Coordinates of C-alpha atoms and ligand atoms in Angstrom, one line a residue:
X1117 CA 68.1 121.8 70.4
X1118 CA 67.0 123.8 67.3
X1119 CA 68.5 126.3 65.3
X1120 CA 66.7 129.3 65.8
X1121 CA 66.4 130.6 62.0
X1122 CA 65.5 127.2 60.3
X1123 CA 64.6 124.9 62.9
X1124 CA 66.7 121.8 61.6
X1125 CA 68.8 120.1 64.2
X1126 CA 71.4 122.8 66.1
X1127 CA 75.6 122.2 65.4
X1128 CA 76.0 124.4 68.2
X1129 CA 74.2 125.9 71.6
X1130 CA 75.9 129.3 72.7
X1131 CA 74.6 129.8 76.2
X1132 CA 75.9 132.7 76.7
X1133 CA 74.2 134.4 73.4
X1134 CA 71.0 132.3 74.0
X1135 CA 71.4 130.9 70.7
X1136 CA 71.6 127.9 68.7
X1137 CA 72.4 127.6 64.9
X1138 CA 72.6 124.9 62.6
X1139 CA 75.9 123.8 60.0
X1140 CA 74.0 125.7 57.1
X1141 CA 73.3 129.4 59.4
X1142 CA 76.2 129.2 62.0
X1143 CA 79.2 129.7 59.6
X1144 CA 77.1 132.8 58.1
X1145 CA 76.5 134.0 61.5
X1146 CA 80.2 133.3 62.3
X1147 CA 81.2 135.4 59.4
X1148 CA 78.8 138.1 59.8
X1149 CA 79.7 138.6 64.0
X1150 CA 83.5 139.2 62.3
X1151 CA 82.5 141.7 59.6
X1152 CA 80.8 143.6 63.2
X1153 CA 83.3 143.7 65.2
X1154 CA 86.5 144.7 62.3
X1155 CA 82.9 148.0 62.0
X1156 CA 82.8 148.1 65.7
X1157 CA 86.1 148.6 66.8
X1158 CA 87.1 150.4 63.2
X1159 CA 90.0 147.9 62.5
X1160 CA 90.4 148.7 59.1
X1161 CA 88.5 150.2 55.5
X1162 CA 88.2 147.4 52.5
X1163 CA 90.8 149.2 50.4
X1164 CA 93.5 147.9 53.0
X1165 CA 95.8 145.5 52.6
X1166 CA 95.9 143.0 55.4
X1167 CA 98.6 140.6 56.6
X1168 CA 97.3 137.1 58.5
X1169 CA 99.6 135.4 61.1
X1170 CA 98.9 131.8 60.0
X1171 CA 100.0 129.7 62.9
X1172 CA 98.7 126.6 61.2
X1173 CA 96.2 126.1 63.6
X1174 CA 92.6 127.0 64.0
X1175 CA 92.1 130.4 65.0
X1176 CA 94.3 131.4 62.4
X1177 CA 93.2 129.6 59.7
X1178 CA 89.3 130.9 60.5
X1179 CA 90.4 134.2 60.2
X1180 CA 92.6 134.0 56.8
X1181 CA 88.9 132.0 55.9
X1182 CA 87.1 134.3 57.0
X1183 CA 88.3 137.4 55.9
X1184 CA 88.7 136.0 52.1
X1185 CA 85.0 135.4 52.7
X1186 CA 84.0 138.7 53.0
X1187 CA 86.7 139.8 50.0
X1188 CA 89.4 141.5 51.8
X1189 CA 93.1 141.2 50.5
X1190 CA 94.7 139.5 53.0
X1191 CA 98.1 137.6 52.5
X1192 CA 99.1 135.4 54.8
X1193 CA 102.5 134.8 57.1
X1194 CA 103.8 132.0 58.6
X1195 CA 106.8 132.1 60.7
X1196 CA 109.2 128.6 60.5
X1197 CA 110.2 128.9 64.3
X1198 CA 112.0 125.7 64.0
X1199 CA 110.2 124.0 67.0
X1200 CA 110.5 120.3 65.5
X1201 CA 111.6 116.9 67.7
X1202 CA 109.3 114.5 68.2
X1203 CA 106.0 116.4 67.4
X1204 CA 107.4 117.9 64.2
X1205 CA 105.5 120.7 65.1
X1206 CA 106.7 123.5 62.6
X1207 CA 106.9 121.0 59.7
X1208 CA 103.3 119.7 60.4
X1209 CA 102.3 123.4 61.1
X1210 CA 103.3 124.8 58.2
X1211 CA 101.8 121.7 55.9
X1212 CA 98.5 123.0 57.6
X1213 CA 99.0 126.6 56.3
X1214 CA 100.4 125.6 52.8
X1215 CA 97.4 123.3 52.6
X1216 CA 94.9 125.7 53.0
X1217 CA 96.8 128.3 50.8
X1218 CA 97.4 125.8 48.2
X1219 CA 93.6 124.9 48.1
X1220 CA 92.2 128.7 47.5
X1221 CA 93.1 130.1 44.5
X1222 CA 92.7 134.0 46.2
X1223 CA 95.2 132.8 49.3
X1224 CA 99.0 134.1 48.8
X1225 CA 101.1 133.0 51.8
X1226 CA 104.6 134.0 52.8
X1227 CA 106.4 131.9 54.7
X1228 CA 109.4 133.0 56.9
X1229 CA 112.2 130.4 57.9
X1230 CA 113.4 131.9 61.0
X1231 CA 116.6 129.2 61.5
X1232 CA 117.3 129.5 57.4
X1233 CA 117.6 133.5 57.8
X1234 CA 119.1 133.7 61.3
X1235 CA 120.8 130.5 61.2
X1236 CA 119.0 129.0 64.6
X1237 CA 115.6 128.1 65.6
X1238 CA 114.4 129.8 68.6
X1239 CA 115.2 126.3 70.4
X1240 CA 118.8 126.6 69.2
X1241 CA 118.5 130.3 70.8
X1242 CA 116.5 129.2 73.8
X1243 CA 119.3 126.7 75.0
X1244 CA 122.1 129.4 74.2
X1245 CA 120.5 131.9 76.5
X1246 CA 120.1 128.3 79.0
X1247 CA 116.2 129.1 78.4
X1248 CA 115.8 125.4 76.4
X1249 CA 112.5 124.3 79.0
X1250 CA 110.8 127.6 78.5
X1251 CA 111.5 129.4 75.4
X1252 CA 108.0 131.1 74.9
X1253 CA 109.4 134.8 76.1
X1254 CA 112.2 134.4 73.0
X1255 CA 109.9 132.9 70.7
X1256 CA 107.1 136.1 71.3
X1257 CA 109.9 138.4 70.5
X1258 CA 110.7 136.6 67.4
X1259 CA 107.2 136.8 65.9
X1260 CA 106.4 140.0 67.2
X1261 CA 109.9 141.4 65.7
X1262 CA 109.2 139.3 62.5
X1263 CA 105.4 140.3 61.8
X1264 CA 105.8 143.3 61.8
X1265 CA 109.3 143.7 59.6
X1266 CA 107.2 141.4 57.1
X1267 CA 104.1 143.6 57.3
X1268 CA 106.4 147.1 57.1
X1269 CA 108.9 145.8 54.5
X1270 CA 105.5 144.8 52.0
X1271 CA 103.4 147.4 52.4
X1272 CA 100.7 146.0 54.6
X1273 CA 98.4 148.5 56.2
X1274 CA 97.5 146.0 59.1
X1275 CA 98.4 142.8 60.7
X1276 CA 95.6 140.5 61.4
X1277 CA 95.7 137.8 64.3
X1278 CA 93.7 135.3 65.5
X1279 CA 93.5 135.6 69.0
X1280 CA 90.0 134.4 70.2
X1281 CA 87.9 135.8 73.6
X1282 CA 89.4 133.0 75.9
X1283 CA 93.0 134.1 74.7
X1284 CA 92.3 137.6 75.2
X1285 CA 90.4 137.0 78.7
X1286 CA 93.2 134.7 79.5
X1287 CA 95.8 137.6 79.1
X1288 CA 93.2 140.5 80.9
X1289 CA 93.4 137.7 84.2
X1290 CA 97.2 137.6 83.8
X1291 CA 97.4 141.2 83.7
X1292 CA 94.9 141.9 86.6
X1293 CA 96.4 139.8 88.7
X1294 CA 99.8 141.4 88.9
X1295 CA 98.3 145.1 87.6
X1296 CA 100.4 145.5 85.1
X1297 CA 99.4 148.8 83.9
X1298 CA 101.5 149.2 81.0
X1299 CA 99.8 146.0 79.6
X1300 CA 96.6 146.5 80.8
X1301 CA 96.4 149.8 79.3
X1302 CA 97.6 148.6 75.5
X1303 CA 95.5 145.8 75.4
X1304 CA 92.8 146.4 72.5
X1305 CA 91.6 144.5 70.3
X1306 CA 92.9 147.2 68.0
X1307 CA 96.7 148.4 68.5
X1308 CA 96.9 151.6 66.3
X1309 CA 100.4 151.9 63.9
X1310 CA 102.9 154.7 65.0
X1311 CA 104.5 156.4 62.8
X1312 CA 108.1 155.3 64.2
X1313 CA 108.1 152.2 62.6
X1314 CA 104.8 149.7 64.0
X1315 CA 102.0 148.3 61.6
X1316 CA 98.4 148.8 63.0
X1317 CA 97.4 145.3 65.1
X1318 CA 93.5 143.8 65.5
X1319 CA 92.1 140.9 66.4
X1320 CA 88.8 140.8 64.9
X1321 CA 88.2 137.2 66.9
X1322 CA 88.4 139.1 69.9
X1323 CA 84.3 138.3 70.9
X1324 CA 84.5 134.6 70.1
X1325 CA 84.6 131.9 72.6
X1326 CA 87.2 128.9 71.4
X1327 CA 84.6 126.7 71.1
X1328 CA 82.9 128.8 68.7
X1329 CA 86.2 129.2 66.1
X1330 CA 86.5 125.5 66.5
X1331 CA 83.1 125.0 65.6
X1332 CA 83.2 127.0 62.4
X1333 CA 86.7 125.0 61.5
X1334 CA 84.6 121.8 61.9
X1335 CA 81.9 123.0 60.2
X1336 CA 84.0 124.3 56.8
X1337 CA 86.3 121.6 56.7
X1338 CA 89.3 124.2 57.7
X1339 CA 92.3 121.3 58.4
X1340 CA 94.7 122.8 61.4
X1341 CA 96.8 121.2 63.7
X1342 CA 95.1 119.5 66.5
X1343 CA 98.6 119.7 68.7
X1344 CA 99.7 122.3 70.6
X1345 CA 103.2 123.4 70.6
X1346 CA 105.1 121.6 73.0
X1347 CA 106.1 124.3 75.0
X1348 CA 102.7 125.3 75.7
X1349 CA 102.1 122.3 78.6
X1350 CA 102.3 123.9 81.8
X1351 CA 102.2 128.0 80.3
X1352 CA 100.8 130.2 82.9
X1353 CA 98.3 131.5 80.6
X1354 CA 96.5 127.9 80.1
X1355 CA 96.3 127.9 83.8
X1356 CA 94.6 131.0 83.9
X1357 CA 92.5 129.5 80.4
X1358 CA 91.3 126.8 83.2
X1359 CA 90.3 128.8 86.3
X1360 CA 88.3 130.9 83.6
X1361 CA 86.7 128.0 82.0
X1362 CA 85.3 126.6 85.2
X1363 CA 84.1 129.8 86.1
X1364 CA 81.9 129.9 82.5
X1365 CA 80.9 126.6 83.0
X1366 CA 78.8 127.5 86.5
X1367 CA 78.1 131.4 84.9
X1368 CA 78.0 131.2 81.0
X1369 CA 79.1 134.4 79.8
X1370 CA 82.0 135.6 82.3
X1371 CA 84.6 135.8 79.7
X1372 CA 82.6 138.0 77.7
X1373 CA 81.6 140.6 80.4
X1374 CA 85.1 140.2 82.1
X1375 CA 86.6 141.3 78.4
X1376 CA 83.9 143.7 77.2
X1377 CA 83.4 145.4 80.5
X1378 CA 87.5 145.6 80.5
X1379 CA 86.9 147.4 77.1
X1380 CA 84.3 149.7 78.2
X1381 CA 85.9 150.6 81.6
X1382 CA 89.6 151.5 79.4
X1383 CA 87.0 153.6 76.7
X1384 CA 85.6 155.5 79.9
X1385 CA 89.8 156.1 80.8
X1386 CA 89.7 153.7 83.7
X1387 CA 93.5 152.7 82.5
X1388 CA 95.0 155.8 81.2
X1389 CA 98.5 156.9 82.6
X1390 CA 98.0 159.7 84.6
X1391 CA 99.9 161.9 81.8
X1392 CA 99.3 159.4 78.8
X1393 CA 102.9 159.1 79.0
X1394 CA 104.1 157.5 75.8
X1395 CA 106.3 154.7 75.9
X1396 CA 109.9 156.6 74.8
X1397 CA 110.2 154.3 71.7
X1398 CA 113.8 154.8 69.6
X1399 CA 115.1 152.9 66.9
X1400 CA 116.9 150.2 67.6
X1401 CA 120.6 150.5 65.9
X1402 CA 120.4 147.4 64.1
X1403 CA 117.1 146.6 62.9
X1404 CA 115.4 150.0 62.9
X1405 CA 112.6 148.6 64.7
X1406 CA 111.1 150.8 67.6
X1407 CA 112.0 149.7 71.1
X1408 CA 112.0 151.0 74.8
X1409 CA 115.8 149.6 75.2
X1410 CA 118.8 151.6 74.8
X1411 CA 121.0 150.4 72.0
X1412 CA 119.7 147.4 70.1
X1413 CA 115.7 145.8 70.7
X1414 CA 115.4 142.7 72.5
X1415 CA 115.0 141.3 68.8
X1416 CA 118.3 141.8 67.6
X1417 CA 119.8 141.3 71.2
X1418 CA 119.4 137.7 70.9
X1419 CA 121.7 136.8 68.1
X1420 CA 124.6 138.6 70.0
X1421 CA 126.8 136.2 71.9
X1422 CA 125.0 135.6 75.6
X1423 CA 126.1 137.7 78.2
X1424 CA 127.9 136.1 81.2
X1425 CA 125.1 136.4 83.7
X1426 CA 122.2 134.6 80.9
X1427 CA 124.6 131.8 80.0
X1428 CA 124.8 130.8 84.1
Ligands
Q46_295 S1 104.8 128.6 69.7 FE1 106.4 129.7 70.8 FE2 103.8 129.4 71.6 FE3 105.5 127.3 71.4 S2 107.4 128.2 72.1 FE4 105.8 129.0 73.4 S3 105.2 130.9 72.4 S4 104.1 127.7 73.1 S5 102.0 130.4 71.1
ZN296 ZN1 69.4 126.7 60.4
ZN297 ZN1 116.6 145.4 66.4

């Protein structure tokens, strides 16, 4: 196989493009495919300032890369969750994002320490709300809360992550399987800020396959973390990852059409709510933050003693 604009040796075949690149012209098709889609689906102007989830691993990492590349100012955030034992996995994590921050002069990264300013990991909250086997529902309302109070509390126009096309077709299969309209109908690779306290969300790896982030990591020396969080053995969502995988591997190209024709069926109004009813978001009492619950957000619910019926 050859690269298609030099003819040395490809890095990497993409079936589903019909293409093959090698090290020198994928990482500058990589970049350029980004720059498109942040145009495409209008996820922000250059004069914004942009806040990176740094997870330490690869997805994140590319896009904090990436988006220095092509000169935006974007900080980066990494959330201390605490999830150690015999992985280490936040203290390895976050050596990966320091690293990489450390070795670029233009990369400023703000780290969060979620047991230092709550005083408990979200394992030490897990096992308080008897949750200590499965703790990804707490943990998603951690960084969601904790992104966006970061991004607001800065100044940050947007909030960058690096969710990648098998993530995001992953998530469309969960959400089509059990209809869940609400989700169905707010996920976009761009989530607009409202007014009533929410920074503007996009995921400008939206259109690339796993592989192909990985590949560009490889290519450009990008260390990450190889491991996966512990907790993420046995998540629903890998299973779906799975059943989608096989299915690209006898039809390359499903998880693109399955995602982009999502996209262009939502555009066309396929999933509006029959009024556009929106979602009754209030302050929550504590925090500020917007939420659908009636006194304080699931956020700030979690450091209040357990309730009888969650500590069962
Ligand atoms: S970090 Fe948190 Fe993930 Fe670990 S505990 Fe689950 S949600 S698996 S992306
Ligand atoms: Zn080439
Ligand atoms: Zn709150």
């Amino acid at each position: 196989m050859r690269c298609r604009k030099c003819g040395d040796p490809a890095a990497i075949n993409m079936r589903h493009h019909k293409l093959a690149l090698c090290a020198r012209h994928y990482p500058e098709w990589f970049v350029e495919q980004t720059a498109r889609a942040i145009h495409k689906y209008k996820m922000f102007d250059p004069e914004d300032r942009l806040l990176v989830a740094v997870s330490g691993g690869k997805d994140s990492l590319a896009l904090w890369d990436v988006l220095l590349k092509l000169d935006y100012h974007a900080d980066g955030l990494y959330i201390d969750l605490g999830i150690d034992g015999d992985l280490a996995y936040s203290t390895q994590s976050k050596h990966k994002a320091v690293a990489f921050a450390d070795a670029r002069p233009d990369a400023d990264l703000m780290i969060v320490d979620i047991p230092g300013l709550y005083g408990a990991s979200i394992i030490d909250v897990a096992r308080r709300r008897r949750r200590a086997n499965r703790p990804c529902s707490i943990c998603g309302t951690v960084k969601r809360h904790e992104m966006n109070r970061v991004a607001l509390e800065n100044g940050y126009d947007v909030l960058a992550t690096g969710h990648n096309l098998d993530d995001e077709a992953a998530t469309l299969f969960g959400n089509v399987l059990h209809w869940q309209s609400g989700y169905l109908q707010r996920q976009s690779p761009v989530l607009p800020a409202d007014g009533g306290g929410l920074v503007r969300k996009v995921k400008p790896f939206c259109r690339f396959y796993e592989r192909e982030t990985a590949a560009y990591t490889l290519i450009e020396n990008i260390d990450y973390i190889y491991d996966e969080c512990p907790f993420a053995t046995g998540a629903t969502s890998l299973a779906h990852k799975e059943t989608l995988s096989r299915m690209e591997h006898s039809s390359p190209g499903t998880k693109m059409h399955f995602y982009t024709n999502f996209l262009r069926a939502k555009a066309e109004g396929l999933f509006a709510a029959p009024d556009d009813a929106p979602r009754n978001l209030h302050p929550c009492a504590k925090c500020g933050q917007p939420t659908v619950a009636p006194d304080l957000c699931n956020f700030c619910r979690l450091w209040e003693p357990a309730e009888p019926s969650e500590s069962r």
